[in-house]
Structure formats: C-alpha cells, structure tokens
Amino acid sequence: MTLPARVKLVEVGPRDGLQNEQAIVPTAIKVELIERLAEAGLSAIEATSFVSPQWVPQMADNAEVLRALLAKPQRRPQPSYPVLTPNLKGFDAAVEAGAQEVAIFAAASETFSRKNINCSIAESLKRFAAVVDAASALELKVRGYVSCVVACPYEGAIDPAKGAWVAKRLLDMGCYEISLGDTIGAGTPASVKRMIEACAAVVPIEKLAGHYHDTYGMAIANIYASLELGMAVFDSSIAGLGGCPYAAGASGNVASEDVVYLLQGLGIECGVDMEKLLVASQFIAHFLGRQPASKVARALLARQSAR
Ligand code: HMG
Ligand code: MG
C-alpha cells in the first residue's frame, strides 16, 4: 500500500480548541498563538468563528483576531486563515473583517444539527448554499465540514451513507474540500475506513479531509487508516486542545504534535518544524496552566529539559 508522499495539515486549535475552553482567552494570546503556528510552517490555520456570541462567547472577539492577524507583516508564503460562518450574518461579518476563506459546517446527524446550529440538516444546507453563493461572488474559497460522520452524541452510530450524502451536497454547492468530522472521537480504523469509503464513492478522495477528535485515543490510528486509503489532508489541534460545546464529553482534536511525529516517522512531508511547533504548544499550555495533551509534546519537552 503506497501512502501519500505529502500531507497538508489544517491547524484548528485556535478555533476548535479555544471554543471549548472555560476561560475566555484574550485576543492578544490567540493572535500570538496563531503567529507561532504560522512560524512553525502551518499553511492553513483556522483562526476563529463568526457564530453567535450568545452561543459561543469564546469566539466573540472574532473580528479583532482576524483584523490583528491580517495587519501583521505578510509572510511568504502567507498562511490561509479560514473562519467558520454558519449563515450570511456570520459571512458578512467575516468579510468585513477581511476573511479570505470561510468554512461552513453541516452534520450527518439531525439531532446534532439542531443542537449545534439550531436548524435541520435541510435548512442548514439552504443557509450554506447562500453563503457559498455570496463567497463565490467575492471569489472567496469555502471549505465544508460534515460533523458526526461516524457517531453522534445524541443518536449513536451514524450510517456512513448519511455523511456521504451531506459531503456530496457540500461538494456540489462549491466547497473545495470537505472535512469529515468524527466529532466525539468514537471511530476506530474499521468504522473510519467504512465511512471514508462511502464518502470517496461520491467525492474524490483528494477533496476529503479527516477531522478526528481523540476522545477514545483512536485518532492517530484513524489517521493511519485514512492515509492507507489515500487521504492526504488532516485537521489537527496544537496541544490537543478542543472539543465541541454541543458534544458533551468530546475531547480535543488529534494533537498537531502527534500527527507531525507520525508523518515524520513515515517519511511523509508536511512542511512543519517540530521544534517550532513545540514552542507554540508550550506557549498555549503555559497560558492555560496545564501540560499539552499531546504525549509526543510531553516526551519531547521532557527530553529537551533533561539536556
Ligand atoms: P439562532 O439563535 O437560531 O439564530 O442561532 P437566529 O438567526 O434565530 O438569530 C438569533 C440571534 O443571533 C439574532 O440576534 C441574530 O442576529 C444573532 P438578536 O436579534 O437576538 O440580537 N445571530 C448571530 N450573531 C452573530 N453571528 C452570527 C449570527 N447568526 C445569528 N453568525 C446560530 C443560529 C448558527 C447563529 C447559532 O446556533 C450558533 O452560533 N451556533 C454555534 C455553533 C458553533 O459554533 N458550534 C461549534 C463549532 S462546530 C464544531 O465544533 C464541529 C467541527 O469542529 C467539526 C467536528 O468536530 O465535527 C466544525
Ligand atoms: Mg471539531
């Protein structure tokens, strides 16, 4: 089995991670974290979300974060800073703050859709179509998410055909990439492979990404299984930060440090400098007053301090 020679990582810690922290992280800390992640070589960093501050107060400073990032001296190459936009209100606010790329987020579970964005899957797809149309008029890229592709915190196991159906709708709408969310991290290599096979039957595998939470410690195994199927884009979160406010008990995304270690060990290019990634990991862990959730980060940092 040939694994991909190169993988793209989409860093989601500043959004998926920090949306789930009890404490509100100051804007300046978010901006510095994102800068350090860019310094480590991450080329796509999900910066924030333009959702309701009543629903997710942790992201209420969305416009300030994006504006501050875009005001920094441009890097070569400049990373992309996609932001979540659930509707036209969020899209308009994101564009006003300078967004160049947005992400829409649907679900394969009806109950999760209602809990997360307060509408049915069908209604959400109508809202997202309006966002994609508005984005394409401005020539902005749109990434799509499908949550609960393996399991839902309310409905249990999800039929892979449901996730595939939603993924195809997002592709047809105009999303350039569809990220498949194991929102509660319940998948194993077998269930994740079944889910990807269903999705890849209707969406080219090059346009699919894996977004795996690590609640059961299976995320790295699931990434390896996905690589075996030819998937080459993965979402990950610095220090393993994260969860979803509407999926109780879901822990963070797979840690970026763990994914980079896996890829380096497999000889797969991802353009990320581990030493610099550890600097970003330590920075946010120190601010939050705890160790990174990543075992790789803890092991490498312990080795560094023993030197
Ligand atoms: P709603 O209450 O149904 O919205 O919320 P509404 O249209 O009825 O409006 C109610 C009020 O919200 C109005 O204000 C609107 O203006 C305002 P009022 O008139 O009462 O003062 N409003 C907004 N304000 C700011 N930004 C907006 C916006 N839209 C309406 N965009 C809504 C619907 C989608 C807004 C709400 O349910 C929401 O914000 N949900 C949060 C969803 C969220 O952020 N979830 C976490 C991210 S998804 C995730 O983590 C999964 C993922 O990682 C993949 C995976 O792991 O599976 C992506
Ligand atoms: Mg997530």
Coordinates of C-alpha atoms and ligand atoms in Angstrom, one line a residue, residues 12 15-16 19 145 147 181-183 211 213 243-244 253, ligand 2:
V12 CA -7.8 24.1 14.1
R15 CA -10.9 27.8 16.8
D16 CA -11.9 24.2 17.7
Q19 CA -14.0 27.5 21.6
Y145 CA -17.4 20.3 7.3
S147 CA -19.9 16.6 11.7
G181 CA -15.6 15.2 11.5
D182 CA -15.5 12.3 14.0
T183 CA -16.9 14.9 16.4
H211 CA -11.1 15.8 11.3
H213 CA -11.3 14.1 17.8
G243 CA -13.9 19.6 21.8
C244 CA -17.3 20.8 20.8
N253 CA -8.8 17.1 18.2
Ligands
MG2 MG -14.2 19.6 15.7

